[in-house]
Amino acid sequence: MAPFKDYTYTHFLVTSPSPFVAHVEINRPQKLNAFSEPVWREFATVFDRLSHDPDVRAVVLSGAGDRAFSAGLDVQDAVNSPLGADLGGDPARYATNMRRHITEFQDAIAAVEKCEKPVVCVLHGISIGIAIDISCCADVRIAARNTRFAVKEVDIGLAADLGTLSRLPKLVGSTSWVKDVCLSARDFSANEALAVGFVSQVHDSKDAAVAAGTKWAEFVASKSPVAVQGTKELLNHARDHSVAENLRYTTIWNAAMLQSSDTKTALMSGLQKKKPTFEKL
């Protein structure tokens, strides 16, 4: 893979396996890709930039090393964060500082969901806590067979507050299963995740899963960026709104986006049986 332009970061490796595809790796394998505050703040920076980069149309997200996509929160760092520190002040001031910290953390993880480009999350090995929060924000999830998932927050004395409890019930069809894994903090396998619809593919190895994720990203990147980005936006809107509200939003959205040259390009390429080429967006 070629380095991706000037995307140089401390905790993330960004490469380009093919045109218009970015591959982001969480690059702390010695820490099982755990998230400290500097990591999650940089994570948001990476995805905010990818969102508006015209040379990116799809993103693959994975974890470096063989052992983990991410072991979740960096516990050593958490001791010195607002979670473990004495912030001082009266309860109202303590709560205000804590609320601000949690909101910033939530917004950083949500950068994947807010990214205008579709993101396929490839999970392997240990994938707990924040790994679930992040993957819930992704558009597509693919797992290696050795993936061990867990919504681990109950085991460290808190209710998950970065998005799993908000998003996971909307991603799978069984509230019973969601409450099972969230209340117990038990492990669940890639095959179980596939059975409930949390992931859409399971592959025998990390390499095979990454290859599948990259192939998917390449396929999507070959399509109209106007259509792809609009589809992501409208699907995310539909999740949180009524059918009537989403149809209204879609009408307004397409009133603008149907003026794109991409529609004509796609239609003509179909008639002429040739691969379309779309302008950058």
mmCIF file of C-alpha atoms in Angstrom:
data_model
loop_
_atom_site.group_PDB
_atom_site.id
_atom_site.type_symbol
_atom_site.label_atom_id
_atom_site.label_comp_id
_atom_site.label_asym_id
_atom_site.label_seq_id
_atom_site.Cartn_x
_atom_site.Cartn_y
_atom_site.Cartn_z
ATOM 1 C CA MET A 1 0.000 0.000 0.000
ATOM 2 C CA ALA A 2 1.195 3.500 -0.773
ATOM 3 C CA PRO A 3 1.279 6.199 1.911
ATOM 4 C CA PHE A 4 -1.749 8.436 1.546
ATOM 5 C CA LYS A 5 -0.538 11.917 0.606
ATOM 6 C CA ASP A 6 0.556 13.803 3.725
ATOM 7 C CA TYR A 7 -1.626 11.926 6.198
ATOM 8 C CA THR A 8 0.992 11.497 8.926
ATOM 9 C CA TYR A 9 -0.209 10.803 12.449
ATOM 10 C CA THR A 10 1.170 9.523 15.736
ATOM 11 C CA HIS A 11 -1.411 6.807 16.411
ATOM 12 C CA PHE A 12 -2.827 6.038 12.965
ATOM 13 C CA LEU A 13 -1.386 4.788 9.705
ATOM 14 C CA VAL A 14 -3.230 6.001 6.607
ATOM 15 C CA THR A 15 -2.472 4.356 3.266
ATOM 16 C CA SER A 16 -4.096 4.053 -0.149
ATOM 17 C CA PRO A 17 -4.551 0.479 -1.411
ATOM 18 C CA SER A 18 -6.185 1.741 -4.615
ATOM 19 C CA PRO A 19 -7.489 4.982 -6.161
ATOM 20 C CA PHE A 20 -10.055 6.826 -4.039
ATOM 21 C CA VAL A 21 -9.747 4.315 -1.166
ATOM 22 C CA ALA A 22 -8.120 5.169 2.173
ATOM 23 C CA HIS A 23 -7.087 2.507 4.690
ATOM 24 C CA VAL A 24 -6.873 3.732 8.288
ATOM 25 C CA GLU A 25 -5.108 1.489 10.810
ATOM 26 C CA ILE A 26 -5.216 2.068 14.558
ATOM 27 C CA ASN A 27 -1.467 1.867 15.115
ATOM 28 C CA ARG A 28 -0.831 1.005 18.781
ATOM 29 C CA PRO A 29 -0.345 -2.769 18.576
ATOM 30 C CA GLN A 30 1.903 -2.759 21.652
ATOM 31 C CA LYS A 31 -1.107 -1.422 23.611
ATOM 32 C CA LEU A 32 -3.611 -3.668 21.794
ATOM 33 C CA ASN A 33 -4.748 -0.505 19.991
ATOM 34 C CA ALA A 34 -6.319 0.830 23.192
ATOM 35 C CA PHE A 35 -7.604 4.407 23.148
ATOM 36 C CA SER A 36 -6.053 7.078 25.348
ATOM 37 C CA GLU A 37 -7.218 10.680 25.125
ATOM 38 C CA PRO A 38 -4.552 11.671 22.553
ATOM 39 C CA VAL A 39 -5.626 8.675 20.438
ATOM 40 C CA TRP A 40 -9.330 9.493 20.333
ATOM 41 C CA ARG A 41 -8.682 13.159 19.681
ATOM 42 C CA GLU A 42 -6.416 12.263 16.754
ATOM 43 C CA PHE A 43 -9.003 9.716 15.559
ATOM 44 C CA ALA A 44 -11.511 12.535 15.099
ATOM 45 C CA THR A 45 -8.936 14.612 13.225
ATOM 46 C CA VAL A 46 -8.249 11.771 10.781
ATOM 47 C CA PHE A 47 -11.897 11.128 9.935
ATOM 48 C CA ASP A 48 -12.856 14.797 9.773
ATOM 49 C CA ARG A 49 -10.145 15.260 7.166
ATOM 50 C CA LEU A 50 -11.079 12.150 5.177
ATOM 51 C CA SER A 51 -14.683 13.324 5.124
ATOM 52 C CA HIS A 52 -13.851 16.370 3.003
ATOM 53 C CA ASP A 53 -10.977 14.963 0.938
ATOM 54 C CA PRO A 54 -12.020 14.796 -2.753
ATOM 55 C CA ASP A 55 -9.435 12.045 -3.334
ATOM 56 C CA VAL A 56 -11.278 9.729 -0.918
ATOM 57 C CA ARG A 57 -14.541 7.975 -1.755
ATOM 58 C CA ALA A 58 -14.469 5.041 0.677
ATOM 59 C CA VAL A 59 -12.561 4.170 3.850
ATOM 60 C CA VAL A 60 -11.362 0.882 5.349
ATOM 61 C CA LEU A 61 -10.758 0.929 9.125
ATOM 62 C CA SER A 62 -8.747 -1.809 10.847
ATOM 63 C CA GLY A 63 -6.339 -2.369 13.732
ATOM 64 C CA ALA A 64 -2.600 -2.959 13.402
ATOM 65 C CA GLY A 65 -1.059 -6.183 14.716
ATOM 66 C CA ASP A 66 -2.389 -9.702 15.052
ATOM 67 C CA ARG A 67 -3.961 -9.603 18.507
ATOM 68 C CA ALA A 68 -6.574 -6.851 18.541
ATOM 69 C CA PHE A 69 -8.677 -4.420 16.589
ATOM 70 C CA SER A 70 -8.888 -2.549 19.895
ATOM 71 C CA ALA A 71 -8.895 -3.504 23.554
ATOM 72 C CA GLY A 72 -11.028 -0.450 24.258
ATOM 73 C CA LEU A 73 -10.131 2.211 26.778
ATOM 74 C CA ASP A 74 -6.483 2.606 27.768
ATOM 75 C CA VAL A 75 -6.935 1.917 31.476
ATOM 76 C CA GLN A 76 -3.620 3.478 32.517
ATOM 77 C CA ASP A 77 -4.508 6.693 30.720
ATOM 78 C CA ALA A 78 -8.034 6.649 32.179
ATOM 79 C CA VAL A 79 -6.625 6.933 35.703
ATOM 80 C CA ASN A 80 -5.377 10.414 34.806
ATOM 81 C CA SER A 81 -8.466 11.403 32.812
ATOM 82 C CA PRO A 82 -11.635 12.977 34.257
ATOM 83 C CA LEU A 83 -12.903 9.411 34.709
ATOM 84 C CA GLY A 84 -10.276 8.707 37.344
ATOM 85 C CA ALA A 85 -9.101 12.132 38.451
ATOM 86 C CA ASP A 86 -10.383 14.408 41.196
ATOM 87 C CA LEU A 87 -11.567 17.417 39.198
ATOM 88 C CA GLY A 88 -12.228 19.453 42.300
ATOM 89 C CA GLY A 89 -15.013 21.956 42.824
ATOM 90 C CA ASP A 90 -18.557 21.377 43.964
ATOM 91 C CA PRO A 91 -20.743 18.632 42.429
ATOM 92 C CA ALA A 92 -22.225 20.963 39.790
ATOM 93 C CA ARG A 93 -18.791 22.040 38.557
ATOM 94 C CA TYR A 94 -17.499 18.481 38.626
ATOM 95 C CA ALA A 95 -20.526 17.337 36.632
ATOM 96 C CA THR A 96 -20.076 20.167 34.120
ATOM 97 C CA ASN A 97 -16.448 19.205 33.486
ATOM 98 C CA MET A 98 -17.363 15.538 33.191
ATOM 99 C CA ARG A 99 -20.235 16.294 30.796
ATOM 100 C CA ARG A 100 -17.932 18.295 28.542
ATOM 101 C CA HIS A 101 -15.343 15.517 28.519
ATOM 102 C CA ILE A 102 -17.902 12.815 27.683
ATOM 103 C CA THR A 103 -19.430 14.947 24.917
ATOM 104 C CA GLU A 104 -16.029 15.531 23.316
ATOM 105 C CA PHE A 105 -15.278 11.802 23.503
ATOM 106 C CA GLN A 106 -18.679 10.938 21.976
ATOM 107 C CA ASP A 107 -18.133 13.407 19.144
ATOM 108 C CA ALA A 108 -14.695 11.954 18.393
ATOM 109 C CA ILE A 109 -16.036 8.407 18.048
ATOM 110 C CA ALA A 110 -18.997 9.662 16.000
ATOM 111 C CA ALA A 111 -16.571 11.106 13.423
ATOM 112 C CA VAL A 112 -16.829 7.736 11.624
ATOM 113 C CA GLU A 113 -20.602 8.061 11.355
ATOM 114 C CA LYS A 114 -20.421 11.721 10.365
ATOM 115 C CA CYS A 115 -17.737 11.060 7.736
ATOM 116 C CA GLU A 116 -19.340 11.752 4.358
ATOM 117 C CA LYS A 117 -17.567 8.734 2.865
ATOM 118 C CA PRO A 118 -18.740 5.159 3.580
ATOM 119 C CA VAL A 119 -16.571 3.372 6.147
ATOM 120 C CA VAL A 120 -16.123 -0.403 6.327
ATOM 121 C CA CYS A 121 -14.804 -1.534 9.711
ATOM 122 C CA VAL A 122 -12.709 -4.730 9.672
ATOM 123 C CA LEU A 123 -12.491 -6.345 13.110
ATOM 124 C CA HIS A 124 -10.181 -9.071 14.381
ATOM 125 C CA GLY A 125 -8.966 -10.496 17.675
ATOM 126 C CA ILE A 126 -9.853 -8.518 20.796
ATOM 127 C CA SER A 127 -12.637 -6.079 19.904
ATOM 128 C CA ILE A 128 -14.167 -4.764 23.100
ATOM 129 C CA GLY A 129 -15.539 -1.552 24.575
ATOM 130 C CA ILE A 130 -14.618 1.323 22.279
ATOM 131 C CA ALA A 131 -14.210 -1.190 19.444
ATOM 132 C CA ILE A 132 -17.969 -1.766 19.618
ATOM 133 C CA ASP A 133 -18.679 1.980 19.834
ATOM 134 C CA ILE A 134 -16.576 2.617 16.722
ATOM 135 C CA SER A 135 -17.906 -0.301 14.716
ATOM 136 C CA CYS A 136 -21.490 0.749 15.470
ATOM 137 C CA CYS A 137 -20.658 4.046 13.745
ATOM 138 C CA ALA A 138 -19.315 2.324 10.626
ATOM 139 C CA ASP A 139 -21.478 1.683 7.590
ATOM 140 C CA VAL A 140 -20.414 -1.945 7.095
ATOM 141 C CA ARG A 141 -18.762 -4.373 9.532
ATOM 142 C CA ILE A 142 -16.626 -7.362 8.520
ATOM 143 C CA ALA A 143 -14.930 -9.689 11.015
ATOM 144 C CA ALA A 144 -12.173 -12.254 11.106
ATOM 145 C CA ARG A 145 -13.248 -15.562 12.607
ATOM 146 C CA ASN A 146 -11.017 -15.056 15.675
ATOM 147 C CA THR A 147 -12.774 -11.823 16.673
ATOM 148 C CA ARG A 148 -13.823 -11.700 20.333
ATOM 149 C CA PHE A 149 -16.419 -9.004 20.954
ATOM 150 C CA ALA A 150 -17.671 -7.616 24.253
ATOM 151 C CA VAL A 151 -19.593 -4.565 25.424
ATOM 152 C CA LYS A 152 -17.281 -4.383 28.404
ATOM 153 C CA GLU A 153 -18.288 -1.215 30.220
ATOM 154 C CA VAL A 154 -20.396 -2.895 32.934
ATOM 155 C CA ASP A 155 -17.260 -4.739 34.038
ATOM 156 C CA ILE A 156 -15.464 -1.442 34.683
ATOM 157 C CA GLY A 157 -18.356 0.034 36.624
ATOM 158 C CA LEU A 158 -20.162 2.234 34.136
ATOM 159 C CA ALA A 159 -22.892 2.271 31.519
ATOM 160 C CA ALA A 160 -21.421 2.524 28.023
ATOM 161 C CA ASP A 161 -21.605 6.201 27.095
ATOM 162 C CA LEU A 162 -19.929 6.532 23.685
ATOM 163 C CA GLY A 163 -22.758 5.260 21.506
ATOM 164 C CA THR A 164 -23.145 1.493 21.787
ATOM 165 C CA LEU A 165 -26.320 1.690 23.874
ATOM 166 C CA SER A 166 -27.765 4.234 21.432
ATOM 167 C CA ARG A 167 -26.793 2.557 18.159
ATOM 168 C CA LEU A 168 -26.565 -1.205 18.731
ATOM 169 C CA PRO A 169 -30.335 -1.703 19.291
ATOM 170 C CA LYS A 170 -30.937 -0.084 15.892
ATOM 171 C CA LEU A 171 -28.361 -2.265 14.122
ATOM 172 C CA VAL A 172 -29.649 -5.695 15.126
ATOM 173 C CA GLY A 173 -33.166 -7.077 15.293
ATOM 174 C CA SER A 174 -33.179 -8.523 18.813
ATOM 175 C CA THR A 175 -33.541 -6.296 21.866
ATOM 176 C CA SER A 176 -33.175 -9.415 24.001
ATOM 177 C CA TRP A 177 -29.756 -10.143 22.496
ATOM 178 C CA VAL A 178 -28.624 -6.520 22.870
ATOM 179 C CA LYS A 179 -29.570 -6.486 26.557
ATOM 180 C CA ASP A 180 -27.964 -9.895 27.023
ATOM 181 C CA VAL A 181 -24.530 -8.766 25.821
ATOM 182 C CA CYS A 182 -24.697 -5.247 27.284
ATOM 183 C CA LEU A 183 -25.913 -6.194 30.770
ATOM 184 C CA SER A 184 -23.641 -9.219 31.160
ATOM 185 C CA ALA A 185 -20.543 -7.827 29.385
ATOM 186 C CA ARG A 186 -20.004 -11.383 28.127
ATOM 187 C CA ASP A 187 -17.895 -12.239 25.107
ATOM 188 C CA PHE A 188 -19.529 -13.091 21.809
ATOM 189 C CA SER A 189 -17.950 -14.550 18.701
ATOM 190 C CA ALA A 190 -17.798 -13.453 15.075
ATOM 191 C CA ASN A 191 -20.276 -16.181 14.170
ATOM 192 C CA GLU A 192 -22.729 -14.954 16.801
ATOM 193 C CA ALA A 193 -22.289 -11.394 15.532
ATOM 194 C CA LEU A 194 -23.052 -12.634 12.015
ATOM 195 C CA ALA A 195 -26.136 -14.531 13.181
ATOM 196 C CA VAL A 196 -27.720 -11.413 14.703
ATOM 197 C CA GLY A 197 -26.688 -9.156 11.818
ATOM 198 C CA PHE A 198 -24.075 -7.074 13.630
ATOM 199 C CA VAL A 199 -21.500 -8.006 10.969
ATOM 200 C CA SER A 200 -22.257 -8.879 7.354
ATOM 201 C CA GLN A 201 -19.255 -11.113 6.619
ATOM 202 C CA VAL A 202 -16.895 -13.415 8.548
ATOM 203 C CA HIS A 203 -13.562 -14.520 7.088
ATOM 204 C CA ASP A 204 -11.029 -17.107 8.214
ATOM 205 C CA SER A 205 -8.200 -14.642 8.921
ATOM 206 C CA LYS A 206 -7.509 -10.971 9.492
ATOM 207 C CA ASP A 207 -5.791 -10.714 6.106
ATOM 208 C CA ALA A 208 -8.793 -12.235 4.355
ATOM 209 C CA ALA A 209 -11.157 -9.884 6.197
ATOM 210 C CA VAL A 210 -9.067 -6.820 5.304
ATOM 211 C CA ALA A 211 -8.935 -7.977 1.680
ATOM 212 C CA ALA A 212 -12.727 -8.322 1.648
ATOM 213 C CA GLY A 213 -13.165 -4.880 3.197
ATOM 214 C CA THR A 214 -10.788 -3.360 0.667
ATOM 215 C CA LYS A 215 -12.589 -5.052 -2.220
ATOM 216 C CA TRP A 216 -15.900 -3.662 -0.969
ATOM 217 C CA ALA A 217 -14.415 -0.157 -0.635
ATOM 218 C CA GLU A 218 -12.942 -0.329 -4.146
ATOM 219 C CA PHE A 219 -16.310 -1.375 -5.571
ATOM 220 C CA VAL A 220 -18.146 1.480 -3.841
ATOM 221 C CA ALA A 221 -15.421 3.986 -4.809
ATOM 222 C CA SER A 222 -16.024 3.159 -8.474
ATOM 223 C CA LYS A 223 -19.558 4.529 -8.252
ATOM 224 C CA SER A 224 -20.871 8.093 -8.324
ATOM 225 C CA PRO A 225 -19.602 9.933 -5.222
ATOM 226 C CA VAL A 226 -22.693 12.128 -5.324
ATOM 227 C CA ALA A 227 -24.937 9.063 -5.215
ATOM 228 C CA VAL A 228 -22.899 7.179 -2.612
ATOM 229 C CA GLN A 229 -22.520 10.080 -0.204
ATOM 230 C CA GLY A 230 -26.183 10.989 -0.606
ATOM 231 C CA THR A 231 -27.235 7.409 0.081
ATOM 232 C CA LYS A 232 -25.208 7.311 3.317
ATOM 233 C CA GLU A 233 -26.669 10.627 4.440
ATOM 234 C CA LEU A 234 -30.248 9.573 3.707
ATOM 235 C CA LEU A 235 -29.904 6.147 5.339
ATOM 236 C CA ASN A 236 -28.456 7.695 8.496
ATOM 237 C CA HIS A 237 -31.269 10.246 8.533
ATOM 238 C CA ALA A 238 -33.880 7.490 8.057
ATOM 239 C CA ARG A 239 -32.606 5.640 11.118
ATOM 240 C CA ASP A 240 -33.435 8.569 13.393
ATOM 241 C CA HIS A 241 -36.606 9.914 11.742
ATOM 242 C CA SER A 242 -40.031 8.788 10.588
ATOM 243 C CA VAL A 243 -40.673 7.569 7.036
ATOM 244 C CA ALA A 244 -42.556 10.781 6.236
ATOM 245 C CA GLU A 245 -39.751 12.971 7.577
ATOM 246 C CA ASN A 246 -37.131 11.019 5.645
ATOM 247 C CA LEU A 247 -39.098 11.161 2.392
ATOM 248 C CA ARG A 248 -39.383 14.922 2.808
ATOM 249 C CA TYR A 249 -35.642 15.210 3.455
ATOM 250 C CA THR A 250 -34.889 12.963 0.459
ATOM 251 C CA THR A 251 -37.043 15.156 -1.786
ATOM 252 C CA ILE A 252 -35.153 18.281 -0.772
ATOM 253 C CA TRP A 253 -31.782 16.505 -1.011
ATOM 254 C CA ASN A 254 -32.371 15.133 -4.501
ATOM 255 C CA ALA A 255 -33.853 18.388 -5.765
ATOM 256 C CA ALA A 256 -30.263 19.618 -5.535
ATOM 257 C CA MET A 257 -28.258 16.457 -6.148
ATOM 258 C CA LEU A 258 -30.119 15.330 -9.286
ATOM 259 C CA GLN A 259 -28.564 18.354 -10.983
ATOM 260 C CA SER A 260 -25.228 16.511 -10.851
ATOM 261 C CA SER A 261 -23.554 15.366 -14.075
ATOM 262 C CA ASP A 262 -23.135 11.953 -12.413
ATOM 263 C CA THR A 263 -26.686 10.903 -13.271
ATOM 264 C CA LYS A 264 -26.159 11.421 -16.998
ATOM 265 C CA THR A 265 -22.704 9.814 -16.835
ATOM 266 C CA ALA A 266 -24.065 6.709 -15.106
ATOM 267 C CA LEU A 267 -27.027 6.370 -17.484
ATOM 268 C CA MET A 268 -24.898 6.796 -20.614
ATOM 269 C CA SER A 269 -22.261 4.329 -19.410
ATOM 270 C CA GLY A 270 -25.006 1.755 -18.923
ATOM 271 C CA LEU A 271 -26.298 2.270 -22.436
ATOM 272 C CA GLN A 272 -22.799 2.227 -23.915
ATOM 273 C CA LYS A 273 -21.694 -0.680 -21.722
ATOM 274 C CA LYS A 274 -18.540 1.050 -20.533
ATOM 275 C CA LYS A 275 -17.134 1.888 -17.107
ATOM 276 C CA PRO A 276 -18.138 5.399 -16.011
ATOM 277 C CA THR A 277 -15.659 8.004 -14.796
ATOM 278 C CA PHE A 278 -16.955 10.497 -12.257
ATOM 279 C CA GLU A 279 -15.546 13.869 -11.277
ATOM 280 C CA LYS A 280 -14.132 14.363 -7.789
ATOM 281 C CA LEU A 281 -16.473 15.600 -5.099
#
